[in-house]
């Protein structure tokens, strides 16, 4: 990994750490394990591929991550959500339930605050926890996130995955991993993911979890995050870069990075969690020479902003509530990097988005 602590040679890391259980408020036992001592660091893979004891046995990379965390003063925490891996059974899967699983583990370990890392379909859980408990999250890292499944997963490849759900389960797992990850992961990593998909949950529960995934929509929750956040993606992932960038834009002051290598990806995650400065990790901004893509409604709102209309006047003119108008304005500011009406007016005029003269 790039400029981070070396992996500690520890033969004991090959053994699965002792499994403990935390009880959720609705009575489900959640399996978890820890490595090291110090500040809490929780990493959540996407559902339904969560089975930490199996992953520990199969993946040298994940054992290395835990070793690095332990060597740098973190207590690495792994857990299986309800109905997954070694946790108690469940036949219903909701955002509230998944958040309750995370809450139970954090409470059991008595952490005042945690570093929280989510990946793909676990990101909505991480986002919701951070919104509900901002005082308990020191740093939030989102790997390959998206705002709405109906947009990010609406591709021919993902449609093919859905069509296979009700076919032979082992064929589905192999095909799904190949379609979703393909060349972005090595052959061995694909095999590990396929086995996790087969053994983490029952086929029936996998279908229920996928149904939950299909309905993911964090457009209203992302702007509510008030903790330092890093959004990371890398080329070739089944979640397109543009969908992860939208998440970074929606979260106030979030940083965004498209890491070109796995080493940079891992290194930037550790730097951010450690609060280490890096010049390239500035909040995402559209380059001044390129016009950002605004929605048709945002262009209408922008035109009214340039005219000097208030939020209330914009809402009345466009048949929007004042709150909805304010949300569109916030999105425009975030996308353009503007910090007020003068800046956004200058941006709009420079890029020919509205007619008029540049402000003096």
Short mmCIF file of C-alpha atoms in Angstrom, two decimals:
data_model
loop_
_atom_site.label_atom_id
_atom_site.label_comp_id
_atom_site.label_asym_id
_atom_site.label_seq_id
_atom_site.Cartn_x
_atom_site.Cartn_y
_atom_site.Cartn_z
CA UNK A 1 0.00 0.00 0.00
CA UNK A 2 1.16 3.53 -0.75
CA UNK A 3 2.90 5.34 2.14
CA UNK A 4 1.07 3.51 4.91
CA UNK A 5 2.28 1.25 7.70
CA UNK A 6 3.76 -2.05 6.54
CA UNK A 7 1.84 -5.27 7.09
CA UNK A 8 2.79 -6.85 10.40
CA UNK A 9 3.98 -10.45 10.13
CA UNK A 10 1.62 -12.19 12.55
CA UNK A 11 0.89 -15.90 12.07
CA UNK A 12 -1.99 -15.69 14.54
CA UNK A 13 -3.84 -13.48 12.06
CA UNK A 14 -4.68 -16.66 10.10
CA UNK A 15 -7.00 -17.76 12.92
CA UNK A 16 -10.52 -16.34 12.94
CA UNK A 17 -10.83 -13.93 15.89
CA UNK A 18 -13.25 -15.08 18.61
CA UNK A 19 -16.87 -14.46 17.66
CA UNK A 20 -18.97 -12.47 20.13
CA UNK A 21 -22.62 -11.43 19.98
CA UNK A 22 -24.51 -8.17 20.48
CA UNK A 23 -28.29 -8.09 20.94
CA UNK A 24 -30.30 -5.59 18.84
CA UNK A 25 -33.24 -3.65 20.20
CA UNK A 26 -35.56 -6.02 18.34
CA UNK A 27 -33.92 -9.10 19.83
CA UNK A 28 -31.56 -10.41 17.12
CA UNK A 29 -28.07 -11.65 17.99
CA UNK A 30 -25.42 -9.98 15.82
CA UNK A 31 -22.08 -11.77 15.43
CA UNK A 32 -18.97 -9.61 15.59
CA UNK A 33 -15.23 -9.89 16.17
CA UNK A 34 -12.39 -7.45 16.72
CA UNK A 35 -8.66 -7.26 16.01
CA UNK A 36 -6.32 -4.92 17.88
CA UNK A 37 -7.01 -2.22 20.42
CA UNK A 38 -7.66 1.49 20.23
CA UNK A 39 -10.12 3.61 18.30
CA UNK A 40 -13.00 1.73 16.72
CA UNK A 41 -12.92 1.20 12.95
CA UNK A 42 -15.88 -0.58 11.38
CA UNK A 43 -15.79 -1.76 7.77
CA UNK A 44 -19.03 -2.93 6.17
CA UNK A 45 -19.04 -4.82 2.90
CA UNK A 46 -22.11 -4.73 0.73
CA UNK A 47 -25.07 -6.97 1.43
CA UNK A 48 -25.79 -9.82 0.85
CA UNK A 49 -22.10 -10.82 0.81
CA UNK A 50 -21.36 -10.44 4.53
CA UNK A 51 -19.85 -13.43 6.34
CA UNK A 52 -16.76 -12.20 8.16
CA UNK A 53 -15.47 -15.52 9.51
CA UNK A 54 -15.56 -17.05 6.02
CA UNK A 55 -14.01 -13.94 4.48
CA UNK A 56 -11.25 -14.05 7.07
CA UNK A 57 -10.37 -17.61 6.07
CA UNK A 58 -10.50 -16.91 2.34
CA UNK A 59 -9.02 -13.43 1.93
CA UNK A 60 -5.40 -12.61 2.74
CA UNK A 61 -6.14 -9.02 1.70
CA UNK A 62 -8.77 -8.63 4.44
CA UNK A 63 -6.43 -10.12 7.04
CA UNK A 64 -3.81 -7.60 5.95
CA UNK A 65 -6.27 -4.74 6.38
CA UNK A 66 -6.97 -5.87 9.93
CA UNK A 67 -3.23 -6.16 10.64
CA UNK A 68 -2.59 -2.64 9.34
CA UNK A 69 -5.46 -1.26 11.42
CA UNK A 70 -4.18 -2.97 14.56
CA UNK A 71 -0.63 -1.76 13.92
CA UNK A 72 -1.76 1.86 13.55
CA UNK A 73 -3.85 2.16 16.70
CA UNK A 74 -7.27 1.01 15.49
CA UNK A 75 -9.55 -1.72 16.77
CA UNK A 76 -10.73 -3.38 13.55
CA UNK A 77 -14.37 -4.48 13.86
CA UNK A 78 -16.14 -7.01 11.64
CA UNK A 79 -19.79 -8.02 11.98
CA UNK A 80 -22.51 -9.90 10.14
CA UNK A 81 -25.85 -8.14 9.79
CA UNK A 82 -29.07 -9.95 10.63
CA UNK A 83 -29.74 -13.04 8.58
CA UNK A 84 -26.12 -13.16 7.37
CA UNK A 85 -23.17 -15.36 8.31
CA UNK A 86 -23.09 -16.21 12.01
CA UNK A 87 -25.76 -13.73 13.10
CA UNK A 88 -29.24 -14.62 14.20
CA UNK A 89 -31.90 -15.48 11.60
CA UNK A 90 -34.16 -12.90 9.99
CA UNK A 91 -36.69 -12.94 7.18
CA UNK A 92 -37.27 -9.19 6.87
CA UNK A 93 -34.65 -6.67 5.81
CA UNK A 94 -35.10 -2.92 6.23
CA UNK A 95 -32.81 0.08 6.62
CA UNK A 96 -33.92 0.47 10.25
CA UNK A 97 -33.04 -3.16 10.91
CA UNK A 98 -29.60 -2.92 9.34
CA UNK A 99 -28.86 0.29 11.27
CA UNK A 100 -30.01 -1.41 14.49
CA UNK A 101 -27.43 -4.15 13.84
CA UNK A 102 -24.64 -1.56 13.61
CA UNK A 103 -25.93 0.29 16.67
CA UNK A 104 -25.89 -2.94 18.70
CA UNK A 105 -22.24 -3.61 17.86
CA UNK A 106 -21.12 -0.04 18.60
CA UNK A 107 -23.01 -0.12 21.90
CA UNK A 108 -21.59 -3.52 22.87
CA UNK A 109 -18.03 -2.28 22.33
CA UNK A 110 -18.81 0.96 24.19
CA UNK A 111 -17.18 3.16 21.56
CA UNK A 112 -17.63 6.88 22.05
CA UNK A 113 -16.99 7.36 18.33
CA UNK A 114 -15.91 5.26 15.36
CA UNK A 115 -14.35 5.49 11.95
CA UNK A 116 -16.96 4.04 9.61
CA UNK A 117 -16.30 2.61 6.14
CA UNK A 118 -19.07 1.34 3.87
CA UNK A 119 -18.94 -0.31 0.46
CA UNK A 120 -21.54 -0.40 -2.34
CA UNK A 121 -24.88 -1.58 -0.89
CA UNK A 122 -23.75 -1.09 2.72
CA UNK A 123 -23.32 2.65 2.13
CA UNK A 124 -26.97 3.54 2.88
CA UNK A 125 -26.53 1.89 6.29
CA UNK A 126 -23.38 3.90 6.97
CA UNK A 127 -25.03 7.11 5.78
CA UNK A 128 -28.12 6.59 7.95
CA UNK A 129 -26.03 5.79 11.03
CA UNK A 130 -23.95 8.95 10.48
CA UNK A 131 -27.10 11.07 10.07
CA UNK A 132 -28.68 9.66 13.23
CA UNK A 133 -25.50 9.63 15.33
CA UNK A 134 -23.12 12.33 14.07
CA UNK A 135 -21.48 12.55 17.49
CA UNK A 136 -20.46 8.88 17.23
CA UNK A 137 -18.76 9.03 13.79
CA UNK A 138 -15.33 10.65 13.60
CA UNK A 139 -14.83 9.95 9.88
CA UNK A 140 -17.04 8.43 7.20
CA UNK A 141 -15.65 6.72 4.09
CA UNK A 142 -17.96 5.57 1.29
CA UNK A 143 -16.58 3.16 -1.30
CA UNK A 144 -18.44 3.11 -4.64
CA UNK A 145 -21.66 4.71 -3.32
CA UNK A 146 -24.73 5.77 -5.29
CA UNK A 147 -27.75 7.90 -4.46
CA UNK A 148 -30.48 5.79 -6.03
CA UNK A 149 -30.41 2.15 -7.11
CA UNK A 150 -32.96 2.79 -9.84
CA UNK A 151 -30.34 4.98 -11.56
CA UNK A 152 -27.00 3.37 -10.71
CA UNK A 153 -28.14 -0.22 -11.21
CA UNK A 154 -30.24 0.40 -14.31
CA UNK A 155 -27.80 -1.12 -16.78
CA UNK A 156 -28.06 -4.07 -19.17
CA UNK A 157 -25.51 -5.98 -17.09
CA UNK A 158 -27.44 -5.49 -13.87
CA UNK A 159 -30.69 -6.39 -15.62
CA UNK A 160 -29.04 -9.67 -16.56
CA UNK A 161 -28.13 -10.22 -12.90
CA UNK A 162 -31.74 -9.67 -11.83
CA UNK A 163 -33.00 -12.13 -14.45
CA UNK A 164 -30.78 -14.84 -12.94
CA UNK A 165 -31.98 -14.43 -9.35
CA UNK A 166 -34.66 -17.09 -9.61
CA UNK A 167 -32.50 -19.54 -11.54
CA UNK A 168 -29.92 -22.00 -10.20
CA UNK A 169 -28.36 -20.28 -7.18
CA UNK A 170 -24.74 -21.31 -7.79
CA UNK A 171 -24.96 -20.24 -11.44
CA UNK A 172 -26.45 -16.94 -10.31
CA UNK A 173 -23.60 -16.30 -7.85
CA UNK A 174 -20.88 -16.96 -10.42
CA UNK A 175 -22.61 -14.91 -13.11
CA UNK A 176 -23.47 -12.04 -10.77
CA UNK A 177 -19.90 -11.66 -9.54
CA UNK A 178 -18.53 -11.81 -13.09
CA UNK A 179 -21.01 -9.23 -14.35
CA UNK A 180 -20.63 -6.87 -11.38
CA UNK A 181 -16.87 -7.04 -10.92
CA UNK A 182 -15.44 -8.57 -14.08
CA UNK A 183 -11.90 -7.42 -14.83
CA UNK A 184 -11.88 -4.91 -11.97
CA UNK A 185 -11.10 -7.77 -9.58
CA UNK A 186 -8.73 -10.68 -9.92
CA UNK A 187 -9.88 -14.25 -10.51
CA UNK A 188 -9.27 -15.20 -6.89
CA UNK A 189 -11.21 -12.17 -5.59
CA UNK A 190 -14.14 -13.08 -7.83
CA UNK A 191 -14.11 -16.62 -6.46
CA UNK A 192 -14.16 -15.31 -2.93
CA UNK A 193 -17.09 -13.00 -3.65
CA UNK A 194 -19.05 -15.81 -5.33
CA UNK A 195 -18.52 -18.10 -2.36
CA UNK A 196 -19.57 -15.37 0.06
CA UNK A 197 -22.74 -14.84 -1.95
CA UNK A 198 -23.48 -18.56 -1.77
CA UNK A 199 -22.79 -19.02 1.93
CA UNK A 200 -23.57 -15.67 3.59
CA UNK A 201 -27.35 -15.98 3.25
CA UNK A 202 -29.96 -18.44 2.09
CA UNK A 203 -31.23 -18.04 -1.49
CA UNK A 204 -34.59 -16.89 -0.10
CA UNK A 205 -33.01 -14.22 2.08
CA UNK A 206 -30.70 -13.15 -0.73
CA UNK A 207 -33.80 -12.44 -2.80
CA UNK A 208 -35.27 -10.38 0.05
CA UNK A 209 -32.04 -8.42 0.49
CA UNK A 210 -31.80 -7.77 -3.26
CA UNK A 211 -35.37 -6.46 -3.15
CA UNK A 212 -34.23 -3.99 -0.46
CA UNK A 213 -31.20 -3.05 -2.56
CA UNK A 214 -33.41 -2.31 -5.57
CA UNK A 215 -35.25 0.33 -3.51
CA UNK A 216 -32.16 2.14 -2.13
CA UNK A 217 -32.57 5.92 -2.31
CA UNK A 218 -30.45 8.22 -0.13
CA UNK A 219 -31.08 11.46 -2.00
CA UNK A 220 -32.81 13.00 1.03
CA UNK A 221 -30.34 11.66 3.60
CA UNK A 222 -26.97 12.42 1.99
CA UNK A 223 -27.35 16.22 2.39
CA UNK A 224 -28.00 15.67 6.11
CA UNK A 225 -24.54 14.25 6.83
CA UNK A 226 -22.54 16.49 9.16
CA UNK A 227 -19.36 14.45 9.63
CA UNK A 228 -16.13 14.54 7.56
CA UNK A 229 -16.73 12.30 4.55
CA UNK A 230 -14.58 10.83 1.79
CA UNK A 231 -16.15 9.30 -1.32
CA UNK A 232 -13.88 6.92 -3.22
CA UNK A 233 -14.26 5.03 -6.47
CA UNK A 234 -11.94 3.48 -9.04
CA UNK A 235 -12.17 2.73 -12.76
CA UNK A 236 -13.98 -0.38 -13.96
CA UNK A 237 -16.43 -0.78 -11.07
CA UNK A 238 -20.03 -1.75 -11.77
CA UNK A 239 -21.07 1.43 -9.94
CA UNK A 240 -20.12 4.12 -12.45
CA UNK A 241 -17.92 7.01 -11.36
CA UNK A 242 -20.66 9.53 -12.14
CA UNK A 243 -22.99 7.98 -9.55
CA UNK A 244 -20.37 8.12 -6.81
CA UNK A 245 -19.53 11.71 -7.77
CA UNK A 246 -23.21 12.61 -7.30
CA UNK A 247 -22.98 11.34 -3.73
CA UNK A 248 -19.93 13.52 -3.04
CA UNK A 249 -21.76 16.53 -4.44
CA UNK A 250 -24.83 15.85 -2.29
CA UNK A 251 -22.90 15.56 1.00
CA UNK A 252 -21.83 18.93 2.43
CA UNK A 253 -18.05 19.40 2.17
CA UNK A 254 -17.41 15.80 1.14
CA UNK A 255 -14.12 14.93 -0.55
CA UNK A 256 -14.12 12.88 -3.75
CA UNK A 257 -11.42 10.82 -5.39
CA UNK A 258 -11.37 8.47 -8.37
CA UNK A 259 -8.35 6.36 -7.44
CA UNK A 260 -6.54 5.02 -10.49
CA UNK A 261 -4.92 2.12 -8.61
CA UNK A 262 -5.91 -0.14 -5.71
CA UNK A 263 -2.83 1.08 -3.78
CA UNK A 264 -3.97 4.70 -4.03
CA UNK A 265 -7.51 3.64 -3.12
CA UNK A 266 -6.35 1.91 0.07
CA UNK A 267 -3.78 4.57 0.92
CA UNK A 268 -6.27 7.44 0.68
CA UNK A 269 -8.75 5.56 2.86
CA UNK A 270 -6.14 5.22 5.61
CA UNK A 271 -4.94 8.81 5.26
CA UNK A 272 -8.45 10.17 5.58
CA UNK A 273 -9.29 7.99 8.59
CA UNK A 274 -6.10 9.14 10.26
CA UNK A 275 -6.90 12.77 9.41
CA UNK A 276 -3.63 13.06 7.52
CA UNK A 277 -3.48 16.03 5.10
CA UNK A 278 -3.13 15.56 1.37
CA UNK A 279 -3.33 18.37 -1.17
CA UNK A 280 -5.12 16.25 -3.78
CA UNK A 281 -7.86 15.32 -1.35
CA UNK A 282 -9.67 18.65 -1.55
CA UNK A 283 -13.46 18.86 -1.73
CA UNK A 284 -14.64 17.97 -5.22
CA UNK A 285 -15.11 20.94 -7.52
CA UNK A 286 -15.97 21.14 -11.21
CA UNK A 287 -12.96 22.61 -13.08
CA UNK A 288 -13.55 26.24 -13.98
CA UNK A 289 -13.09 25.53 -17.65
CA UNK A 290 -15.86 22.93 -17.81
CA UNK A 291 -19.59 23.46 -17.34
CA UNK A 292 -21.27 21.17 -14.84
CA UNK A 293 -24.27 19.13 -15.98
CA UNK A 294 -27.39 20.63 -14.39
CA UNK A 295 -30.82 19.08 -14.61
CA UNK A 296 -33.49 21.01 -16.58
CA UNK A 297 -35.15 22.03 -13.30
CA UNK A 298 -31.83 23.22 -11.86
CA UNK A 299 -31.30 25.34 -14.96
CA UNK A 300 -34.71 26.94 -14.41
CA UNK A 301 -33.85 27.64 -10.78
CA UNK A 302 -30.45 28.99 -11.80
CA UNK A 303 -32.04 31.44 -14.22
CA UNK A 304 -34.23 32.77 -11.40
CA UNK A 305 -31.22 32.99 -9.08
CA UNK A 306 -29.42 35.13 -11.64
CA UNK A 307 -32.47 37.38 -11.85
CA UNK A 308 -32.20 37.91 -8.09
CA UNK A 309 -35.38 36.09 -7.03
CA UNK A 310 -35.67 34.92 -3.43
CA UNK A 311 -36.24 31.26 -2.58
CA UNK A 312 -39.93 32.00 -2.07
CA UNK A 313 -40.21 33.83 -5.42
CA UNK A 314 -38.43 30.98 -7.21
CA UNK A 315 -40.84 28.48 -5.66
CA UNK A 316 -43.89 30.51 -6.68
CA UNK A 317 -42.63 31.04 -10.23
CA UNK A 318 -41.84 27.35 -10.78
CA UNK A 319 -44.71 25.86 -8.73
CA UNK A 320 -42.31 24.48 -6.11
CA UNK A 321 -42.38 24.62 -2.34
CA UNK A 322 -39.86 27.01 -0.81
CA UNK A 323 -38.09 24.01 0.73
CA UNK A 324 -37.78 22.27 -2.64
CA UNK A 325 -36.48 25.45 -4.23
CA UNK A 326 -33.87 25.71 -1.46
CA UNK A 327 -32.79 22.13 -2.09
CA UNK A 328 -32.31 22.82 -5.81
CA UNK A 329 -30.26 25.91 -4.95
CA UNK A 330 -28.09 23.90 -2.56
CA UNK A 331 -27.51 21.30 -5.29
CA UNK A 332 -26.52 24.03 -7.77
CA UNK A 333 -24.05 25.55 -5.28
CA UNK A 334 -22.57 22.12 -4.54
CA UNK A 335 -22.20 21.19 -8.21
CA UNK A 336 -20.67 24.49 -9.28
CA UNK A 337 -18.56 25.13 -6.16
CA UNK A 338 -20.21 28.55 -5.75
CA UNK A 339 -20.59 30.12 -2.30
CA UNK A 340 -23.31 32.65 -3.04
CA UNK A 341 -25.44 34.29 -5.69
CA UNK A 342 -22.65 36.47 -7.08
CA UNK A 343 -20.38 33.47 -7.64
CA UNK A 344 -23.11 31.29 -9.12
CA UNK A 345 -24.20 34.14 -11.41
CA UNK A 346 -20.65 34.55 -12.67
CA UNK A 347 -20.40 30.81 -13.24
CA UNK A 348 -23.69 30.73 -15.17
CA UNK A 349 -22.69 33.61 -17.41
CA UNK A 350 -19.19 32.31 -18.08
CA UNK A 351 -20.58 29.01 -19.28
CA UNK A 352 -23.50 30.44 -21.24
CA UNK A 353 -26.14 28.85 -18.99
CA UNK A 354 -28.11 32.12 -18.85
CA UNK A 355 -28.07 35.39 -20.73
CA UNK A 356 -26.73 38.64 -19.28
CA UNK A 357 -23.51 40.34 -18.23
CA UNK A 358 -20.88 39.15 -15.81
CA UNK A 359 -21.19 40.72 -12.33
CA UNK A 360 -18.65 43.44 -11.60
#
